[in-house]
Coordinates of N, CA and C in Angstrom, one line a residue:
L1 N -31.9 7.3 -2.7 CA -32.5 6.4 -1.8 C -33.4 5.4 -2.5
M2 N -33.9 5.7 -3.6 CA -34.8 4.8 -4.3 C -34.0 3.5 -4.8
L3 N -32.7 3.6 -4.8 CA -31.9 2.5 -5.2 C -31.5 1.5 -4.1
L4 N -32.0 1.9 -2.9 CA -31.7 1.0 -1.8 C -32.3 -0.4 -2.0
P5 N -31.6 -1.5 -1.7 CA -32.1 -2.8 -1.9 C -33.5 -3.1 -1.3
V6 N -33.8 -2.4 -0.2 CA -35.0 -2.7 0.5 C -36.2 -2.4 -0.4
F7 N -36.1 -1.5 -1.4 CA -37.2 -1.2 -2.3 C -37.5 -2.4 -3.3
L8 N -36.6 -3.4 -3.3 CA -36.9 -4.5 -4.2 C -37.6 -5.6 -3.4
V9 N -37.8 -5.4 -2.1 CA -38.5 -6.4 -1.3 C -40.0 -6.3 -1.5
P10 N -40.8 -7.4 -1.8 CA -42.2 -7.2 -2.0 C -42.9 -6.7 -0.8
L11 N -43.9 -5.8 -1.0 CA -44.6 -5.2 0.1 C -45.7 -6.1 0.5
T12 N -45.5 -6.9 1.6 CA -46.5 -7.8 2.1 C -46.7 -7.4 3.6
R13 N -47.7 -8.1 4.2 CA -48.0 -7.8 5.6 C -46.8 -8.2 6.5
V14 N -46.2 -9.3 6.2 CA -45.1 -9.8 7.0 C -43.9 -8.8 6.9
W15 N -43.6 -8.4 5.7 CA -42.5 -7.4 5.5 C -42.8 -6.1 6.1
G16 N -44.1 -5.7 6.1 CA -44.5 -4.4 6.6 C -44.3 -4.4 8.1
V17 N -44.7 -5.5 8.8 CA -44.6 -5.6 10.3 C -43.1 -5.6 10.6
A18 N -42.3 -6.3 9.8 CA -40.9 -6.4 10.1 C -40.2 -5.0 10.0
A19 N -40.6 -4.3 9.0 CA -40.1 -2.9 8.8 C -40.5 -2.0 9.9
L20 N -41.7 -2.2 10.4 CA -42.2 -1.3 11.5 C -41.4 -1.6 12.8
V21 N -41.1 -2.9 13.1 CA -40.3 -3.3 14.2 C -38.9 -2.8 14.2
V22 N -38.3 -2.9 13.0 CA -36.9 -2.4 12.8 C -36.9 -0.9 13.0
G23 N -37.9 -0.2 12.5 CA -38.0 1.2 12.6 C -38.1 1.7 14.1
V24 N -39.0 1.0 14.8 CA -39.1 1.3 16.3 C -37.8 1.1 17.0
W25 N -37.2 -0.1 16.7 CA -35.9 -0.5 17.4 C -34.9 0.6 17.0
A26 N -34.8 1.0 15.8 CA -33.8 2.0 15.4 C -34.0 3.3 16.2
V27 N -35.2 3.8 16.4 CA -35.5 5.0 17.1 C -35.1 4.8 18.6
A28 N -35.4 3.6 19.1 CA -35.0 3.3 20.5 C -33.5 3.4 20.7
C29 N -32.8 2.8 19.7 CA -31.3 2.7 19.8 C -30.7 4.1 19.7
A30 N -31.3 4.9 18.8 CA -30.7 6.3 18.6 C -31.1 7.2 19.8
G31 N -32.2 7.0 20.4 CA -32.6 7.9 21.5 C -32.3 7.5 22.9
A32 N -32.2 6.2 23.2 CA -32.1 5.8 24.6 C -30.9 4.8 24.8
L33 N -30.7 3.8 23.9 CA -29.8 2.8 24.1 C -28.4 3.2 23.7
R34 N -27.8 4.0 24.5 CA -26.4 4.5 24.1 C -25.4 3.9 25.1
V35 N -24.1 3.9 24.6 CA -23.1 3.4 25.5 C -22.9 4.3 26.7
P36 N -22.6 3.7 27.8 CA -22.5 4.4 29.1 C -21.2 5.3 29.3
Y37 N -20.5 5.5 28.2 CA -19.3 6.3 28.2 C -19.3 7.1 27.0
E38 N -18.7 8.3 27.0 CA -18.6 9.2 25.9 C -17.2 9.6 25.5
G39 N -17.0 9.6 24.2 CA -15.7 10.1 23.7 C -14.5 9.2 24.0
R40 N -14.7 8.0 24.2 CA -13.5 7.1 24.5 C -13.8 5.7 24.1
I41 N -12.9 4.8 24.4 CA -13.0 3.4 24.2 C -13.4 2.7 25.5
G42 N -14.4 1.9 25.5 CA -14.9 1.3 26.8 C -14.1 0.1 27.1
A43 N -14.4 -0.5 28.3 CA -13.7 -1.7 28.8 C -13.7 -2.8 27.8
G44 N -14.8 -3.0 27.0 CA -14.9 -4.1 26.1 C -14.2 -3.8 24.8
G45 N -13.5 -2.7 24.7 CA -12.8 -2.3 23.4 C -13.6 -1.7 22.3
I46 N -14.9 -1.3 22.7 CA -15.8 -0.7 21.7 C -15.7 0.8 21.9
A47 N -15.5 1.5 20.8 CA -15.4 3.0 20.9 C -16.7 3.7 20.7
D48 N -16.9 4.8 21.4 CA -18.0 5.7 21.1 C -17.5 6.6 20.0
E49 N -17.7 6.1 18.7 CA -17.0 6.7 17.6 C -17.4 8.2 17.4
R50 N -18.7 8.5 17.5 CA -19.1 9.9 17.4 C -18.4 10.8 18.5
G51 N -18.5 10.2 19.7 CA -17.9 11.0 20.8 C -16.4 11.2 20.6
V52 N -15.7 10.2 20.0 CA -14.3 10.3 19.7 C -14.1 11.5 18.7
Y53 N -14.9 11.5 17.7 CA -14.8 12.6 16.7 C -15.0 14.0 17.3
V54 N -16.0 14.0 18.2 CA -16.3 15.3 18.9 C -15.1 15.8 19.7
R55 N -14.5 14.8 20.4 CA -13.3 15.2 21.2 C -12.1 15.5 20.4
Q56 N -11.9 14.7 19.3 CA -10.7 15.0 18.5 C -10.8 16.3 17.8
N57 N -12.0 16.8 17.4 CA -12.1 18.0 16.7 C -12.5 19.2 17.5
A58 N -12.7 18.9 18.8 CA -13.1 20.0 19.8 C -14.3 20.8 19.2
A59 N -15.3 20.0 18.7 CA -16.5 20.6 18.2 C -17.7 19.7 18.5
P60 N -18.8 20.3 19.0 CA -19.9 19.5 19.4 C -20.6 18.8 18.2
H61 N -20.5 19.4 17.0 CA -21.1 18.8 15.8 C -20.1 18.8 14.7
P62 N -19.1 17.9 14.7 CA -18.1 18.0 13.7 C -18.6 17.6 12.3
L63 N -18.3 18.4 11.3 CA -18.6 18.1 9.9 C -17.3 17.8 9.1
H64 N -16.2 18.3 9.6 CA -14.9 18.0 8.9 C -13.9 17.8 10.0
H65 N -12.9 17.0 9.6 CA -11.8 16.7 10.6 C -10.8 17.8 10.5
D66 N -10.7 18.6 11.5 CA -9.5 19.5 11.6 C -8.6 19.2 12.8
F67 N -9.1 18.2 13.6 CA -8.3 17.7 14.7 C -7.8 18.8 15.7
A68 N -8.7 19.8 15.9 CA -8.4 20.9 16.9 C -8.1 20.3 18.3
G69 N -8.7 19.2 18.6 CA -8.5 18.6 19.9 C -7.6 17.5 19.9
Q70 N -6.9 17.2 18.8 CA -5.9 16.1 18.7 C -4.6 16.6 18.2
P71 N -3.8 17.3 19.0 CA -2.5 17.9 18.5 C -1.6 16.8 17.9
G72 N -1.6 15.6 18.3 CA -0.7 14.6 17.8 C -1.0 14.3 16.3
N73 N -2.3 14.3 15.9 CA -2.6 14.1 14.5 C -2.2 15.3 13.7
R74 N -2.4 16.5 14.2 CA -2.1 17.7 13.5 C -0.5 17.7 13.3
A75 N 0.2 17.3 14.3 CA 1.7 17.3 14.1 C 2.1 16.3 13.1
Y76 N 1.5 15.1 13.1 CA 1.9 14.1 12.1 C 1.5 14.6 10.7
G77 N 0.3 15.2 10.5 CA 0.0 15.7 9.2 C 0.9 16.7 8.7
A78 N 1.4 17.6 9.6 CA 2.3 18.6 9.2 C 3.7 18.0 8.8
L79 N 4.1 17.0 9.5 CA 5.4 16.3 9.2 C 5.3 15.6 7.8
V80 N 4.1 15.0 7.5 CA 4.0 14.3 6.2 C 4.0 15.4 5.1
R81 N 3.3 16.5 5.3 CA 3.3 17.5 4.2 C 4.7 18.1 4.0
E82 N 5.4 18.3 5.1 CA 6.8 18.8 5.0 C 7.7 17.9 4.2
A83 N 7.6 16.6 4.6 CA 8.4 15.6 3.9 C 8.0 15.5 2.4
A84 N 6.7 15.6 2.1 CA 6.3 15.5 0.7 C 6.9 16.7 -0.1
R85 N 6.9 17.8 0.5 CA 7.4 19.0 -0.2 C 8.9 18.9 -0.4
S86 N 9.6 18.3 0.5 CA 11.1 18.2 0.4 C 11.5 17.3 -0.8
G87 N 10.6 16.3 -1.1 CA 11.0 15.4 -2.2 C 11.9 14.3 -1.8
A88 N 12.5 14.3 -0.6 CA 13.5 13.3 -0.2 C 12.7 12.1 0.3
P89 N 13.3 10.9 0.1 CA 12.7 9.7 0.6 C 12.7 9.8 2.2
T90 N 11.5 9.6 2.7 CA 11.3 9.8 4.2 C 10.5 8.7 4.7
L91 N 10.9 8.1 5.9 CA 10.2 7.2 6.6 C 9.8 7.9 7.9
L92 N 8.5 8.0 8.2 CA 8.0 8.7 9.3 C 7.5 7.6 10.3
L93 N 8.2 7.4 11.4 CA 7.8 6.5 12.5 C 7.0 7.3 13.4
A94 N 5.7 7.4 13.2 CA 4.8 8.3 13.9 C 5.3 9.8 13.7
Q95 N 5.9 10.4 14.7 CA 6.4 11.7 14.6 C 7.9 11.8 14.5
T96 N 8.5 10.7 14.2 CA 10.0 10.7 14.1 C 10.4 10.5 12.6
P97 N 10.8 11.5 11.9 CA 11.2 11.3 10.5 C 12.7 10.8 10.4
V98 N 12.9 9.9 9.5 CA 14.2 9.4 9.2 C 14.4 9.2 7.7
A99 N 15.6 9.2 7.3 CA 15.9 9.0 5.8 C 15.3 7.6 5.4
G100 N 14.5 7.6 4.4 CA 13.9 6.4 3.9 C 14.7 5.7 2.9
G101 N 14.3 4.4 2.7 CA 15.0 3.6 1.6 C 14.2 3.5 0.4
A102 N 13.0 4.0 0.4 CA 12.1 4.0 -0.8 C 11.7 5.4 -1.2
P103 N 11.4 5.6 -2.5 CA 11.0 7.0 -2.9 C 9.8 7.4 -2.2
G104 N 9.6 8.7 -2.0 CA 8.4 9.3 -1.5 C 8.4 9.2 0.0
V105 N 7.1 9.3 0.5 CA 6.9 9.4 2.0 C 6.3 8.1 2.4
T106 N 6.8 7.4 3.4 CA 6.2 6.2 4.0 C 5.8 6.6 5.4
G107 N 4.6 6.7 5.7 CA 4.1 7.1 7.0 C 3.6 5.9 7.8
V108 N 4.1 5.8 9.1 CA 3.7 4.8 10.0 C 2.9 5.4 11.1
Y109 N 1.6 5.1 11.2 CA 0.8 5.7 12.2 C -0.4 4.8 12.6
N110 N -0.8 4.8 13.9 CA -1.8 3.9 14.3 C -3.2 4.2 13.6
T111 N -3.5 5.4 13.5 CA -4.8 5.8 12.9 C -4.7 5.7 11.4
L112 N -5.0 4.6 10.8 CA -4.8 4.3 9.4 C -5.6 5.2 8.5
G113 N -6.8 5.4 8.8 CA -7.7 6.3 7.9 C -7.1 7.7 7.8
F114 N -6.7 8.2 9.0 CA -6.1 9.6 9.0 C -4.8 9.6 8.2
S115 N -4.0 8.6 8.5 CA -2.7 8.6 7.8 C -2.8 8.5 6.3
G116 N -3.7 7.6 5.9 CA -4.0 7.4 4.5 C -4.5 8.7 3.8
S117 N -5.1 9.6 4.5 CA -5.7 10.8 4.0 C -4.7 11.9 3.8
V118 N -3.5 11.8 4.5 CA -2.5 12.8 4.4 C -1.3 12.4 3.6
V119 N -1.0 11.1 3.6 CA 0.2 10.6 2.9 C -0.1 10.6 1.4
P120 N 0.8 11.2 0.6 CA 0.5 11.3 -0.9 C 0.3 9.9 -1.5
L121 N -0.4 9.9 -2.6 CA -0.6 8.6 -3.3 C 0.7 8.0 -3.8
S122 N 1.7 8.8 -4.0 CA 3.0 8.2 -4.4 C 3.7 7.6 -3.3
G123 N 3.2 7.7 -2.0 CA 3.9 7.1 -0.9 C 3.2 5.9 -0.4
A124 N 3.3 5.6 0.9 CA 2.7 4.4 1.5 C 2.3 4.8 3.0
A125 N 1.1 4.4 3.3 CA 0.6 4.6 4.7 C 0.5 3.2 5.4
L126 N 1.3 3.0 6.4 CA 1.4 1.7 7.1 C 0.9 1.9 8.5
D127 N 0.2 0.8 8.9 CA -0.3 0.9 10.3 C 0.3 -0.3 11.1
P128 N 1.0 0.0 12.2 CA 1.7 -1.0 13.0 C 0.7 -2.0 13.7
I129 N -0.6 -1.7 13.7 CA -1.5 -2.6 14.3 C -2.1 -3.6 13.3
G130 N -1.7 -3.5 12.1 CA -2.0 -4.6 11.1 C -3.4 -4.6 10.5
L131 N -4.1 -3.5 10.4 CA -5.4 -3.5 9.8 C -5.2 -3.7 8.3
A132 N -4.1 -3.1 7.7 CA -3.9 -3.1 6.3 C -2.5 -3.4 5.9
Y133 N -1.6 -3.5 6.8 CA -0.1 -3.7 6.6 C 0.1 -5.2 6.8
P134 N 0.4 -6.0 5.8 CA 0.5 -7.4 5.9 C 1.5 -7.9 6.9
L135 N 2.7 -7.2 7.0 CA 3.7 -7.7 7.9 C 3.2 -7.6 9.3
A136 N 2.6 -6.5 9.7 CA 2.0 -6.3 11.0 C 0.9 -7.2 11.3
A137 N 0.1 -7.5 10.3 CA -1.1 -8.4 10.4 C -0.7 -9.8 10.8
H138 N 0.4 -10.2 10.4 CA 0.9 -11.6 10.6 C 1.8 -11.7 11.8
S139 N 2.0 -10.6 12.6 CA 2.8 -10.7 13.8 C 1.9 -11.3 14.9
E140 N 2.6 -11.7 16.0 CA 1.9 -12.3 17.1 C 0.9 -11.2 17.7
G141 N -0.2 -11.6 18.2 CA -1.2 -10.7 18.8 C -0.8 -10.4 20.3
I142 N -1.3 -9.3 20.8 CA -1.1 -9.0 22.2 C -2.2 -9.7 23.0
V143 N -1.8 -10.4 24.0 CA -2.7 -11.1 24.9 C -3.7 -10.1 25.5
N144 N -5.0 -10.5 25.3 CA -6.1 -9.6 25.8 C -6.1 -8.2 25.2
G145 N -5.6 -8.1 24.0 CA -5.6 -6.8 23.3 C -7.0 -6.5 22.8
R146 N -7.2 -5.3 22.4 CA -8.4 -4.8 21.9 C -8.7 -5.5 20.6
V147 N -9.9 -6.0 20.4 CA -10.3 -6.8 19.2 C -10.1 -6.0 18.0
G148 N -9.4 -6.6 17.0 CA -9.1 -5.9 15.8 C -7.9 -5.0 15.8
H149 N -7.5 -4.7 17.0 CA -6.3 -3.8 17.2 C -5.3 -4.4 18.2
D150 N -5.2 -5.7 18.1 CA -4.4 -6.4 19.1 C -3.0 -6.8 18.6
K151 N -2.5 -6.0 17.6 CA -1.2 -6.2 17.1 C -0.4 -4.9 17.4
R152 N 0.9 -5.0 17.5 CA 1.8 -3.8 17.6 C 3.2 -4.2 17.1
L153 N 3.4 -4.0 15.8 CA 4.7 -4.4 15.2 C 5.8 -3.4 15.6
P154 N 6.9 -3.9 16.3 CA 7.9 -3.0 16.7 C 8.6 -2.3 15.5
D155 N 9.1 -1.1 15.8 CA 9.7 -0.3 14.7 C 10.8 -0.9 14.1
E156 N 11.6 -1.8 14.8 CA 12.7 -2.4 14.2 C 12.3 -3.2 12.9
W157 N 11.2 -3.8 12.9 CA 10.7 -4.6 11.7 C 10.4 -3.6 10.6
I158 N 9.8 -2.5 10.9 CA 9.5 -1.5 9.8 C 10.7 -0.9 9.2
V159 N 11.7 -0.6 10.0 CA 13.0 -0.1 9.5 C 13.6 -1.1 8.6
A160 N 13.6 -2.4 9.1 CA 14.3 -3.4 8.3 C 13.5 -3.7 7.0
E161 N 12.2 -3.7 7.0 CA 11.4 -4.1 5.8 C 11.4 -2.9 4.8
R162 N 11.4 -1.7 5.3 CA 11.3 -0.6 4.4 C 12.7 0.0 4.0
G163 N 13.7 -0.6 4.5 CA 15.1 -0.2 4.1 C 15.5 1.2 4.4
A164 N 15.3 1.6 5.6 CA 15.7 2.9 6.1 C 17.3 3.0 5.9
A165 N 17.7 4.2 5.6 CA 19.2 4.4 5.3 C 20.0 4.2 6.6
D166 N 19.5 4.6 7.7 CA 20.2 4.5 9.0 C 19.2 4.0 10.1
V167 N 19.7 3.4 11.1 CA 18.9 3.0 12.2 C 18.6 4.2 13.1
P168 N 17.3 4.5 13.3 CA 17.0 5.7 14.1 C 17.4 5.6 15.5
E169 N 17.7 6.7 16.1 CA 18.1 6.7 17.5 C 17.0 6.1 18.4
G170 N 17.4 5.3 19.3 CA 16.4 4.6 20.2 C 16.1 3.2 19.8
L171 N 16.4 2.8 18.6 CA 16.2 1.4 18.2 C 17.5 0.6 18.3
D172 N 17.4 -0.6 18.5 CA 18.5 -1.5 18.7 C 19.0 -2.0 17.3
P173 N 20.2 -1.7 16.9 CA 20.7 -2.1 15.6 C 20.8 -3.6 15.4
E174 N 21.0 -4.3 16.5 CA 21.1 -5.8 16.5 C 19.7 -6.4 16.2
R175 N 18.7 -5.8 16.8 CA 17.3 -6.2 16.5 C 16.9 -5.9 15.0
V176 N 17.4 -4.8 14.5 CA 17.1 -4.4 13.1 C 17.7 -5.4 12.2
D177 N 19.0 -5.8 12.5 CA 19.7 -6.8 11.7 C 19.0 -8.1 11.7
A178 N 18.6 -8.5 12.9 CA 17.9 -9.8 13.1 C 16.6 -9.8 12.3
A179 N 15.9 -8.7 12.3 CA 14.7 -8.5 11.5 C 14.9 -8.6 10.0
R180 N 16.0 -8.0 9.5 CA 16.4 -8.1 8.1 C 16.7 -9.5 7.7
R181 N 17.3 -10.3 8.6 CA 17.6 -11.7 8.2 C 16.4 -12.5 8.2
A182 N 15.5 -12.3 9.2 CA 14.3 -13.0 9.4 C 13.4 -12.8 8.2
L183 N 13.4 -11.6 7.6 CA 12.5 -11.3 6.5 C 12.9 -12.1 5.2
R184 N 14.1 -12.7 5.2 CA 14.6 -13.4 4.1 C 14.4 -14.9 4.3
C185 N 13.7 -15.3 5.4 CA 13.7 -16.8 5.7 C 12.2 -17.3 5.6
G186 N 12.1 -18.5 5.1 CA 10.9 -19.3 5.2 C 9.6 -18.6 4.9
P187 N 8.6 -18.9 5.7 CA 7.3 -18.3 5.4 C 7.2 -16.8 5.4
L188 N 8.1 -16.2 6.1 CA 8.1 -14.7 6.2 C 8.5 -14.1 4.8
A189 N 9.5 -14.8 4.2 CA 10.0 -14.4 2.9 C 8.8 -14.6 1.9
E190 N 8.1 -15.7 2.0 CA 7.0 -16.0 1.1 C 5.9 -15.0 1.3
L191 N 5.6 -14.6 2.5 CA 4.6 -13.6 2.8 C 4.9 -12.3 2.1
R192 N 6.1 -11.9 2.2 CA 6.5 -10.7 1.5 C 6.4 -10.8 0.0
A193 N 6.8 -11.9 -0.5 CA 6.7 -12.1 -2.0 C 5.2 -12.1 -2.4
A194 N 4.4 -12.7 -1.6 CA 2.9 -12.8 -1.9 C 2.3 -11.4 -2.0
T195 N 2.8 -10.5 -1.2 CA 2.2 -9.2 -1.1 C 2.9 -8.1 -1.8
R196 N 4.2 -8.4 -2.3 CA 4.9 -7.3 -2.9 C 5.6 -7.6 -4.2
A197 N 5.7 -8.9 -4.5 CA 6.3 -9.3 -5.8 C 5.3 -9.0 -7.0
P198 N 5.9 -8.9 -8.2 CA 5.0 -8.7 -9.4 C 4.0 -9.8 -9.5
L199 N 2.8 -9.5 -9.9 CA 1.7 -10.6 -9.9 C 1.8 -11.3 -11.3
T200 N 2.8 -12.1 -11.4 CA 2.9 -13.0 -12.6 C 1.9 -14.1 -12.5
M201 N 1.7 -14.9 -13.5 CA 0.8 -16.1 -13.4 C 1.3 -17.1 -12.4
G202 N 2.6 -17.3 -12.3 CA 3.2 -18.2 -11.3 C 2.9 -17.6 -9.9
R203 N 3.1 -16.3 -9.7 CA 2.9 -15.7 -8.4 C 1.4 -15.8 -8.0
F204 N 0.5 -15.6 -9.0 CA -0.9 -15.7 -8.7 C -1.3 -17.1 -8.3
W205 N -0.7 -18.1 -8.9 CA -1.0 -19.5 -8.6 C -0.5 -19.8 -7.2
R206 N 0.7 -19.4 -6.9 CA 1.2 -19.6 -5.5 C 0.4 -18.9 -4.5
N207 N 0.0 -17.7 -4.8 CA -0.9 -17.0 -3.8 C -2.2 -17.7 -3.6
L208 N -2.7 -18.3 -4.6 CA -4.0 -19.0 -4.5 C -3.8 -20.3 -3.8
T209 N -2.9 -21.1 -4.1 CA -2.7 -22.4 -3.5 C -2.1 -22.3 -2.1
G210 N -1.4 -21.3 -1.8 CA -0.8 -21.1 -0.4 C -1.6 -20.2 0.5
A211 N -2.9 -19.9 0.1 CA -3.6 -18.9 0.9 C -4.0 -19.4 2.3
M212 N -4.4 -20.6 2.4 CA -4.8 -21.2 3.7 C -3.6 -21.2 4.7
E213 N -2.5 -21.7 4.2 CA -1.3 -21.8 5.1 C -0.8 -20.4 5.4
R214 N -0.8 -19.5 4.5 CA -0.3 -18.2 4.7 C -1.2 -17.4 5.6
T215 N -2.5 -17.6 5.5 CA -3.4 -16.9 6.4 C -3.2 -17.1 7.9
S216 N -2.9 -18.4 8.2 CA -2.7 -18.7 9.6 C -1.3 -18.5 10.1
F217 N -0.4 -18.0 9.2 CA 1.0 -17.8 9.6 C 1.2 -16.6 10.6
R218 N 1.9 -16.9 11.7 CA 2.2 -15.8 12.6 C 3.7 -15.9 13.0
F219 N 4.4 -14.7 13.2 CA 5.8 -14.8 13.6 C 5.9 -13.9 14.9
P220 N 7.0 -14.2 15.7 CA 7.2 -13.5 16.9 C 7.5 -12.0 16.7
N221 N 7.0 -11.2 17.6 CA 7.3 -9.7 17.5 C 8.8 -9.4 17.8
D222 N 9.4 -10.2 18.6 CA 10.8 -10.0 18.9 C 11.6 -10.5 17.7
P223 N 12.4 -9.6 17.0 CA 13.1 -10.0 15.8 C 14.1 -11.1 16.1
V224 N 14.8 -11.1 17.2 CA 15.8 -12.1 17.5 C 15.2 -13.5 17.6
R225 N 14.0 -13.5 18.3 CA 13.3 -14.8 18.4 C 12.8 -15.3 17.1
A226 N 12.3 -14.3 16.3 CA 11.8 -14.6 15.0 C 12.9 -15.2 14.1
E227 N 14.1 -14.6 14.2 CA 15.2 -15.1 13.3 C 15.5 -16.6 13.7
R228 N 15.5 -16.8 15.0 CA 15.8 -18.2 15.5 C 14.8 -19.2 15.0
Q229 N 13.5 -18.8 15.0 CA 12.4 -19.6 14.7 C 12.3 -19.9 13.2
L230 N 12.5 -18.8 12.4 CA 12.3 -18.9 11.0 C 13.6 -19.3 10.2
C231 N 14.7 -18.9 10.7 CA 16.0 -19.2 10.0 C 16.8 -20.3 10.6
G232 N 16.3 -20.8 11.8 CA 17.0 -21.9 12.4 C 18.4 -21.5 13.0
R233 N 18.5 -20.2 13.5 CA 19.8 -19.8 14.0 C 19.6 -19.6 15.5

């Protein structure tokens, strides 16, 4: 605690009063000013995070995540471990495993932190809401969606981009093909190169000079519409 930056602030009357005010406010927030809902996400999109952890772990004072109250997370974790033990390339679309096109396990799950903790380091943890997955992050947002979670990349894009051996049941092969073609066109192809190509000096320079344009780039969630827009078809 002695390394906290606050200990580098000169101890003066002004700073002392400010620290006292902040301390009183912190106690008030912790003791009385709580969200009017527990264990869920409110109407404004803000979660009661501790309440969510309590509910997910079925424990009033959770110290470790065992997800006793969240069977979906437990099932996903079990599938990831099973796929890792098998050694076969696997793409996990939430709880639907399919033959993958890349070595190791590629897990696709909304809860990125949890997914990243169970997917092996030799694999990849992707989130379809785009917190860390560049392709999802540059897809069109959901109107009036939850702040920071207002994306939902359709599975057809993930199957196309990750090169799954077969189109999983329930997905439209034509939409997957359209996504594959769109990924090779214009700014979407450039986005993939910027995030996945070897970082040569030329690639570094293009990443630097194209950062502004690339940051604002968005493509339609519908692969067919995206192909028309990006490839001119």
